[in-house]
Amino acid sequence: MTAPTRRERLRTATLSEIKDGARRLLVTGGIEAVSLRAIARDMGMTAPAIYRYFPSLEALVVGLAGDLYDELRQEVEAARDRSGPDPAGQLLEMCRALRRWAVGHPAEFTLIFGNPVPGMIEFADGCGDPDHPGARLGAVFLTPFVELTRGRPLPTPPAELLQERLGGHLAPLAANHGPLPIDVAYAFLSAWTRLYGLVAMEVFGHLGWAVDEPEALFETELISQLRQFRPAEPGDALPEGGARH
Amino acid sequence: MTAPTRRERLRTATLSEIKDGARRLLVTGGIEAVSLRAIARDMGMTAPAIYRYFPSLEALVVGLAGDLYDELRQEVEAARDRSGPDPAGQLLEMCRALRRWAVGHPAEFTLIFGNPVPGMIEFADGCGDPDHPGARLGAVFLTPFVELTRGRPLPTPPAELLQERLGGHLAPLAANHGPLPIDVAYAFLSAWTRLYGLVAMEVFGHLGWAVDEPEALFETELISQLRQFRPAEPGDALPEGGARH
DNA sequence: TTGACATAGTAAACGGCGTTCACTCAAATG
DNA sequence: CATTTGAGTGAACGCCGTTTACTATGTCAA
């Protein structure tokens, strides 16, 4: 672990300047505004110079996406750590943090959670690796979720039905995050897809026909969903109890 | 209503040939493969000729998106009509038809339901109009959903809570599809975002870390969701009843 | 200290892109 | 038949990613 030589310092500085420029272009003009020539122009360089740092524009974008995953994960972890020890409260704040980041950084969210641009397809395919930034983000949510649901009956279809329909198809999840009870696995995937659907529809502008304040829908949905995991108490009118009258 | 002149016939033929070419490129190479030059090349024309039919590439893409919305809507309507009169069965088949179309036409689904490409932003913004192709697709789902839930308590948070949190923000929905009971409106939006989340995550490759057969998860989720709207019967173990033991 | 090598950057070029403009030619119109 | 309208062409402009050959400059060993 020796001190970085002068060249190394310059190299890392240039590298982060490239990434910063790429992100600035992403934010201001969307993914299609990110071009090697524009980045180089902003840096007072010529485009081919960037090939000393990235083998292609796609590789640069993939690298940027990895950084964004990490940034989002740190944001979510910070929200969890600010919250108390209650896993339900942690999940609530984590979901809020996810949405806050997505709404505040729509271009960045779009890059990592939207339809994959060319280079991102391989990146998305690689998320079978537990070290993949996407898998690591998922793990942050999974941990308090498992704690929340531990040893508690879940509002899912019966385990036999889950086993029959889903049992043979959860190998990737188990490979990434270890074996899980099937009702926990299903409940987590259900919650995750709901969260994704809400946030993605808002960020992509697919909710404008219905609501003028997507945050209200998000909060309502969040509370409704978390209620389902509260322990049942006598005289406690669970939301879905309405169907029982 | 006179017979179309020769020029008019040629014009509409060329116009649909352009759209066909655009779609072929979309399917084979994704949205970024759709270029005026490529379309014209395939037609044995030069690129500027297309400007006689569309003012820009963006306008062409938006026109294509409108066609795709209509195609998907017709597919969903056909599934509804093939199903029986039971609204729950209709919704089941409609959701399956939506997913089937999305999985079978990932590039087309991505165009209309993914993150908006430049020209699509204005298109998505225009969905406040009931004649907007997106609004019309939503209406097809809303009708049997309203029928299914008519005069029946719904598995939602209490209406007072919904009213407080969501009441003031559903104006666009009411403007597009008329006034709805707030629990019906919320339940529909909740179901719609869940459906979107599931299908979009599958098509965009965001489920590979968890399941190797997204259809199994889709079917499980669909059944679980539709069960919540069945009328409660004595001795009938509803899925969420598991939390009550 | 000097020579060899590795590295960062440049300039020019290739092909592709959307778009504009001036132009041609055939169809429609009177 | 003369005129106007519309479809299509060809050349050009300025973008883009990428490759190639080339030039400095930092690094390091003899």
mmCIF file of C-alpha atoms in Angstrom, chain A:
data_model
loop_
_atom_site.group_PDB
_atom_site.id
_atom_site.type_symbol
_atom_site.label_atom_id
_atom_site.label_comp_id
_atom_site.label_asym_id
_atom_site.label_seq_id
_atom_site.Cartn_x
_atom_site.Cartn_y
_atom_site.Cartn_z
ATOM 1 C CA MET A 1 0.000 0.000 0.000
ATOM 2 C CA THR A 2 2.317 2.715 -1.234
ATOM 3 C CA ALA A 3 1.447 6.354 -1.920
ATOM 4 C CA PRO A 4 -0.155 6.834 -5.314
ATOM 5 C CA THR A 5 2.230 8.172 -7.883
ATOM 6 C CA ARG A 6 1.572 11.403 -9.670
ATOM 7 C CA ARG A 7 0.234 9.671 -12.751
ATOM 8 C CA GLU A 8 -2.162 7.593 -10.678
ATOM 9 C CA ARG A 9 -3.529 10.688 -8.998
ATOM 10 C CA LEU A 10 -4.074 12.411 -12.307
ATOM 11 C CA ARG A 11 -5.682 9.308 -13.705
ATOM 12 C CA THR A 12 -8.231 8.903 -10.928
ATOM 13 C CA ALA A 13 -8.967 12.626 -11.032
ATOM 14 C CA THR A 14 -9.633 12.491 -14.758
ATOM 15 C CA LEU A 15 -11.705 9.367 -14.315
ATOM 16 C CA SER A 16 -14.003 10.948 -11.802
ATOM 17 C CA GLU A 17 -14.176 14.101 -13.902
ATOM 18 C CA ILE A 18 -15.426 11.955 -16.772
ATOM 19 C CA LYS A 19 -18.046 10.320 -14.567
ATOM 20 C CA ASP A 20 -19.118 13.649 -13.151
ATOM 21 C CA GLY A 21 -19.528 15.052 -16.628
ATOM 22 C CA ALA A 22 -21.477 12.001 -17.741
ATOM 23 C CA ARG A 23 -23.824 12.326 -14.808
ATOM 24 C CA ARG A 24 -24.293 16.041 -15.376
ATOM 25 C CA LEU A 25 -25.291 15.310 -18.961
ATOM 26 C CA LEU A 26 -27.556 12.489 -17.810
ATOM 27 C CA VAL A 27 -29.336 14.788 -15.394
ATOM 28 C CA THR A 28 -29.758 17.694 -17.761
ATOM 29 C CA GLY A 29 -30.575 15.879 -20.973
ATOM 30 C CA GLY A 30 -31.399 12.247 -20.242
ATOM 31 C CA ILE A 31 -29.430 9.217 -21.275
ATOM 32 C CA GLU A 32 -29.297 10.155 -24.944
ATOM 33 C CA ALA A 33 -27.496 13.381 -24.068
ATOM 34 C CA VAL A 34 -24.602 11.394 -22.652
ATOM 35 C CA SER A 35 -22.032 11.325 -25.439
ATOM 36 C CA LEU A 36 -18.289 10.942 -25.393
ATOM 37 C CA ARG A 37 -17.895 14.068 -27.464
ATOM 38 C CA ALA A 38 -20.005 16.167 -25.099
ATOM 39 C CA ILE A 39 -18.185 14.867 -22.025
ATOM 40 C CA ALA A 40 -14.818 15.546 -23.620
ATOM 41 C CA ARG A 41 -15.922 18.979 -24.778
ATOM 42 C CA ASP A 42 -16.931 19.920 -21.230
ATOM 43 C CA MET A 43 -13.538 18.775 -20.016
ATOM 44 C CA GLY A 44 -11.599 20.614 -22.714
ATOM 45 C CA MET A 45 -10.492 17.342 -24.216
ATOM 46 C CA THR A 46 -11.085 15.376 -27.365
ATOM 47 C CA ALA A 47 -13.389 12.375 -27.465
ATOM 48 C CA PRO A 48 -10.857 9.622 -28.241
ATOM 49 C CA ALA A 49 -8.995 10.460 -25.051
ATOM 50 C CA ILE A 50 -11.816 8.913 -23.066
ATOM 51 C CA TYR A 51 -10.948 5.566 -24.594
ATOM 52 C CA ARG A 52 -7.930 5.555 -22.278
ATOM 53 C CA TYR A 53 -10.439 5.223 -19.416
ATOM 54 C CA PHE A 54 -13.388 3.316 -20.825
ATOM 55 C CA PRO A 55 -13.434 0.885 -23.727
ATOM 56 C CA SER A 56 -16.704 2.323 -25.041
ATOM 57 C CA LEU A 57 -19.554 4.646 -24.240
ATOM 58 C CA GLU A 58 -21.609 1.675 -23.115
ATOM 59 C CA ALA A 59 -18.967 0.679 -20.596
ATOM 60 C CA LEU A 60 -18.933 4.212 -19.246
ATOM 61 C CA VAL A 61 -22.699 4.157 -18.816
ATOM 62 C CA VAL A 62 -22.553 0.798 -17.066
ATOM 63 C CA GLY A 63 -19.927 2.119 -14.695
ATOM 64 C CA LEU A 64 -22.098 5.118 -13.957
ATOM 65 C CA ALA A 65 -25.047 2.827 -13.292
ATOM 66 C CA GLY A 66 -23.026 0.879 -10.760
ATOM 67 C CA ASP A 67 -22.217 4.086 -8.916
ATOM 68 C CA LEU A 68 -25.874 5.056 -8.916
ATOM 69 C CA TYR A 69 -26.924 1.721 -7.438
ATOM 70 C CA ASP A 70 -24.426 2.251 -4.654
ATOM 71 C CA GLU A 71 -25.565 5.803 -4.062
ATOM 72 C CA LEU A 72 -29.175 4.703 -3.803
ATOM 73 C CA ARG A 73 -28.258 1.851 -1.503
ATOM 74 C CA GLN A 74 -26.376 4.191 0.808
ATOM 75 C CA GLU A 75 -29.360 6.510 0.836
ATOM 76 C CA VAL A 76 -31.640 3.634 1.811
ATOM 77 C CA GLU A 77 -29.215 2.381 4.444
ATOM 78 C CA ALA A 78 -28.996 5.862 5.925
ATOM 79 C CA ALA A 79 -32.790 6.024 6.182
ATOM 80 C CA ARG A 80 -32.786 2.647 7.885
ATOM 81 C CA ASP A 81 -30.135 3.735 10.352
ATOM 82 C CA ARG A 82 -31.966 6.956 11.134
ATOM 83 C CA SER A 83 -35.053 4.895 11.950
ATOM 84 C CA GLY A 84 -35.485 2.952 15.152
ATOM 85 C CA PRO A 85 -34.944 -0.777 15.683
ATOM 86 C CA ASP A 86 -38.481 -1.717 14.614
ATOM 87 C CA PRO A 87 -38.218 -3.472 11.233
ATOM 88 C CA ALA A 88 -41.619 -2.168 10.123
ATOM 89 C CA GLY A 89 -40.543 1.391 10.791
ATOM 90 C CA GLN A 90 -37.235 0.730 9.058
ATOM 91 C CA LEU A 91 -38.970 -0.596 5.965
ATOM 92 C CA LEU A 92 -41.305 2.368 5.918
ATOM 93 C CA GLU A 93 -38.439 4.828 5.948
ATOM 94 C CA MET A 94 -36.457 2.788 3.458
ATOM 95 C CA CYS A 95 -39.315 2.753 0.974
ATOM 96 C CA ARG A 96 -39.751 6.472 1.431
ATOM 97 C CA ALA A 97 -36.050 6.977 0.864
ATOM 98 C CA LEU A 98 -36.196 4.940 -2.316
ATOM 99 C CA ARG A 99 -39.060 6.992 -3.678
ATOM 100 C CA ARG A 100 -37.465 10.250 -2.578
ATOM 101 C CA TRP A 101 -34.277 9.404 -4.412
ATOM 102 C CA ALA A 102 -36.172 8.256 -7.487
ATOM 103 C CA VAL A 103 -38.328 11.363 -7.682
ATOM 104 C CA GLY A 104 -35.400 13.615 -6.955
ATOM 105 C CA HIS A 105 -33.167 11.871 -9.502
ATOM 106 C CA PRO A 106 -35.510 10.718 -12.257
ATOM 107 C CA ALA A 107 -32.823 10.399 -14.909
ATOM 108 C CA GLU A 108 -30.639 8.309 -12.631
ATOM 109 C CA PHE A 109 -33.560 6.126 -11.552
ATOM 110 C CA THR A 110 -34.503 5.662 -15.170
ATOM 111 C CA LEU A 111 -31.027 4.503 -16.051
ATOM 112 C CA ILE A 112 -30.865 1.756 -13.451
ATOM 113 C CA PHE A 113 -34.545 0.786 -13.128
ATOM 114 C CA GLY A 114 -36.013 1.603 -16.521
ATOM 115 C CA ASN A 115 -35.853 -0.357 -19.693
ATOM 116 C CA PRO A 116 -32.246 -1.268 -20.259
ATOM 117 C CA VAL A 117 -30.281 0.786 -22.760
ATOM 118 C CA PRO A 118 -27.976 -1.347 -24.925
ATOM 119 C CA GLY A 119 -25.066 -1.739 -22.563
ATOM 120 C CA MET A 120 -27.291 -2.147 -19.530
ATOM 121 C CA ILE A 121 -28.792 -5.417 -20.696
ATOM 122 C CA GLU A 122 -25.669 -7.367 -19.845
ATOM 123 C CA PHE A 123 -25.439 -5.389 -16.618
ATOM 124 C CA ALA A 124 -28.962 -6.373 -15.618
ATOM 125 C CA ASP A 125 -28.251 -9.975 -16.578
ATOM 126 C CA GLY A 126 -25.305 -10.047 -14.225
ATOM 127 C CA CYS A 127 -27.402 -9.461 -11.123
ATOM 128 C CA GLY A 128 -27.258 -13.136 -10.264
ATOM 129 C CA ASP A 129 -23.979 -12.347 -8.544
ATOM 130 C CA PRO A 130 -24.516 -11.384 -4.881
ATOM 131 C CA ASP A 131 -21.888 -8.672 -5.347
ATOM 132 C CA HIS A 132 -23.918 -7.096 -8.124
ATOM 133 C CA PRO A 133 -25.017 -3.598 -7.062
ATOM 134 C CA GLY A 134 -28.644 -4.493 -7.725
ATOM 135 C CA ALA A 135 -28.487 -7.626 -5.622
ATOM 136 C CA ARG A 136 -26.878 -5.677 -2.793
ATOM 137 C CA LEU A 137 -29.688 -3.145 -2.859
ATOM 138 C CA GLY A 138 -32.224 -5.953 -2.713
ATOM 139 C CA ALA A 139 -30.428 -7.470 0.261
ATOM 140 C CA VAL A 140 -30.768 -4.236 2.210
ATOM 141 C CA PHE A 141 -34.532 -4.489 1.919
ATOM 142 C CA LEU A 142 -34.676 -8.215 2.463
ATOM 143 C CA THR A 143 -32.985 -8.211 5.851
ATOM 144 C CA PRO A 144 -35.546 -6.156 7.810
ATOM 145 C CA PHE A 145 -38.336 -7.805 5.840
ATOM 146 C CA VAL A 146 -37.257 -11.224 7.021
ATOM 147 C CA GLU A 147 -37.015 -9.902 10.547
ATOM 148 C CA LEU A 148 -40.483 -8.384 10.310
ATOM 149 C CA THR A 149 -42.081 -11.602 9.131
ATOM 150 C CA ARG A 150 -40.094 -14.050 11.230
ATOM 151 C CA GLY A 151 -42.289 -16.693 12.814
ATOM 152 C CA ARG A 152 -45.461 -14.906 11.857
ATOM 153 C CA PRO A 153 -48.241 -16.051 9.516
ATOM 154 C CA LEU A 154 -48.240 -13.931 6.389
ATOM 155 C CA PRO A 155 -51.127 -12.558 4.322
ATOM 156 C CA THR A 156 -50.290 -14.792 1.386
ATOM 157 C CA PRO A 157 -52.029 -17.677 -0.281
ATOM 158 C CA PRO A 158 -51.517 -20.956 1.617
ATOM 159 C CA ALA A 159 -47.979 -22.292 1.602
ATOM 160 C CA GLU A 160 -49.040 -25.414 -0.291
ATOM 161 C CA LEU A 161 -50.362 -23.304 -3.140
ATOM 162 C CA LEU A 162 -47.187 -21.233 -3.171
ATOM 163 C CA GLN A 163 -45.059 -24.333 -3.125
ATOM 164 C CA GLU A 164 -46.930 -25.836 -6.010
ATOM 165 C CA ARG A 165 -46.900 -22.755 -8.213
ATOM 166 C CA LEU A 166 -43.686 -21.050 -7.233
ATOM 167 C CA GLY A 167 -41.602 -23.661 -5.490
ATOM 168 C CA GLY A 168 -39.467 -24.659 -8.427
ATOM 169 C CA HIS A 169 -38.709 -21.183 -9.683
ATOM 170 C CA LEU A 170 -37.044 -19.380 -6.801
ATOM 171 C CA ALA A 171 -33.590 -20.799 -7.300
ATOM 172 C CA PRO A 172 -32.007 -17.454 -8.221
ATOM 173 C CA LEU A 173 -33.358 -15.816 -5.080
ATOM 174 C CA ALA A 174 -32.062 -18.646 -2.930
ATOM 175 C CA ALA A 175 -28.691 -18.529 -4.668
ATOM 176 C CA ASN A 176 -28.372 -14.827 -3.994
ATOM 177 C CA HIS A 177 -29.778 -14.498 -0.523
ATOM 178 C CA GLY A 178 -29.924 -17.964 0.943
ATOM 179 C CA PRO A 179 -32.987 -20.184 1.398
ATOM 180 C CA LEU A 180 -36.174 -18.556 2.643
ATOM 181 C CA PRO A 181 -39.565 -19.870 3.709
ATOM 182 C CA ILE A 182 -41.664 -19.794 0.594
ATOM 183 C CA ASP A 183 -44.286 -17.480 2.019
ATOM 184 C CA VAL A 184 -41.597 -15.004 3.023
ATOM 185 C CA ALA A 185 -40.022 -15.194 -0.415
ATOM 186 C CA TYR A 186 -43.344 -14.652 -2.139
ATOM 187 C CA ALA A 187 -44.400 -11.835 0.182
ATOM 188 C CA PHE A 188 -41.084 -10.089 -0.380
ATOM 189 C CA LEU A 189 -41.295 -10.355 -4.151
ATOM 190 C CA SER A 190 -44.879 -9.168 -4.068
ATOM 191 C CA ALA A 191 -43.955 -6.168 -1.960
ATOM 192 C CA TRP A 192 -40.917 -5.417 -4.083
ATOM 193 C CA THR A 193 -42.846 -5.454 -7.346
ATOM 194 C CA ARG A 194 -45.534 -3.238 -5.824
ATOM 195 C CA LEU A 195 -42.945 -0.766 -4.650
ATOM 196 C CA TYR A 196 -41.286 -0.807 -8.037
ATOM 197 C CA GLY A 197 -44.580 -0.392 -9.858
ATOM 198 C CA LEU A 198 -45.594 2.626 -7.832
ATOM 199 C CA VAL A 199 -42.287 4.429 -8.068
ATOM 200 C CA ALA A 200 -41.611 3.587 -11.693
ATOM 201 C CA MET A 201 -45.076 4.658 -12.813
ATOM 202 C CA GLU A 202 -44.653 7.969 -11.037
ATOM 203 C CA VAL A 203 -41.172 8.657 -12.363
ATOM 204 C CA PHE A 204 -42.055 7.575 -15.889
ATOM 205 C CA GLY A 205 -45.134 9.801 -15.914
ATOM 206 C CA HIS A 206 -47.621 6.936 -16.141
ATOM 207 C CA LEU A 207 -49.780 8.114 -13.242
ATOM 208 C CA GLY A 208 -50.728 11.540 -14.538
ATOM 209 C CA TRP A 209 -54.082 10.295 -15.842
ATOM 210 C CA ALA A 210 -55.120 9.264 -12.333
ATOM 211 C CA VAL A 211 -53.542 11.309 -9.557
ATOM 212 C CA ASP A 212 -52.127 14.786 -9.328
ATOM 213 C CA GLU A 213 -50.035 14.017 -6.259
ATOM 214 C CA PRO A 214 -48.428 10.595 -6.562
ATOM 215 C CA GLU A 215 -46.900 10.895 -3.114
ATOM 216 C CA ALA A 216 -50.368 10.608 -1.582
ATOM 217 C CA LEU A 217 -50.983 7.359 -3.407
ATOM 218 C CA PHE A 218 -47.535 6.131 -2.416
ATOM 219 C CA GLU A 219 -48.099 6.845 1.266
ATOM 220 C CA THR A 220 -51.524 5.241 1.229
ATOM 221 C CA GLU A 221 -50.257 2.152 -0.484
ATOM 222 C CA LEU A 222 -47.277 1.919 1.829
ATOM 223 C CA ILE A 223 -49.386 2.074 4.947
ATOM 224 C CA SER A 224 -51.902 -0.343 3.533
ATOM 225 C CA GLN A 225 -49.169 -2.778 2.712
ATOM 226 C CA LEU A 226 -47.344 -2.545 6.015
ATOM 227 C CA ARG A 227 -50.592 -3.010 7.928
ATOM 228 C CA GLN A 228 -50.853 -6.471 6.488
ATOM 229 C CA PHE A 229 -47.770 -7.515 8.389
ATOM 230 C CA ARG A 230 -48.879 -6.277 11.781
ATOM 231 C CA PRO A 231 -49.545 -9.017 14.293
ATOM 232 C CA ALA A 232 -53.276 -9.644 14.554
ATOM 233 C CA GLU A 233 -54.789 -8.465 17.820
ATOM 234 C CA PRO A 234 -58.306 -9.015 19.116
ATOM 235 C CA GLY A 235 -60.572 -6.144 18.225
ATOM 236 C CA ASP A 236 -58.041 -4.779 15.820
ATOM 237 C CA ALA A 237 -59.783 -4.032 12.557
ATOM 238 C CA LEU A 238 -57.265 -4.993 9.935
ATOM 239 C CA PRO A 239 -57.848 -3.236 6.637
ATOM 240 C CA GLU A 240 -58.692 -6.395 4.720
ATOM 241 C CA GLY A 241 -61.152 -7.257 7.469
ATOM 242 C CA GLY A 242 -63.621 -5.060 5.653
ATOM 243 C CA ALA A 243 -64.383 -7.917 3.323
ATOM 244 C CA ARG A 244 -65.672 -9.992 6.216
ATOM 245 C CA HIS A 245 -68.757 -8.081 7.243
#
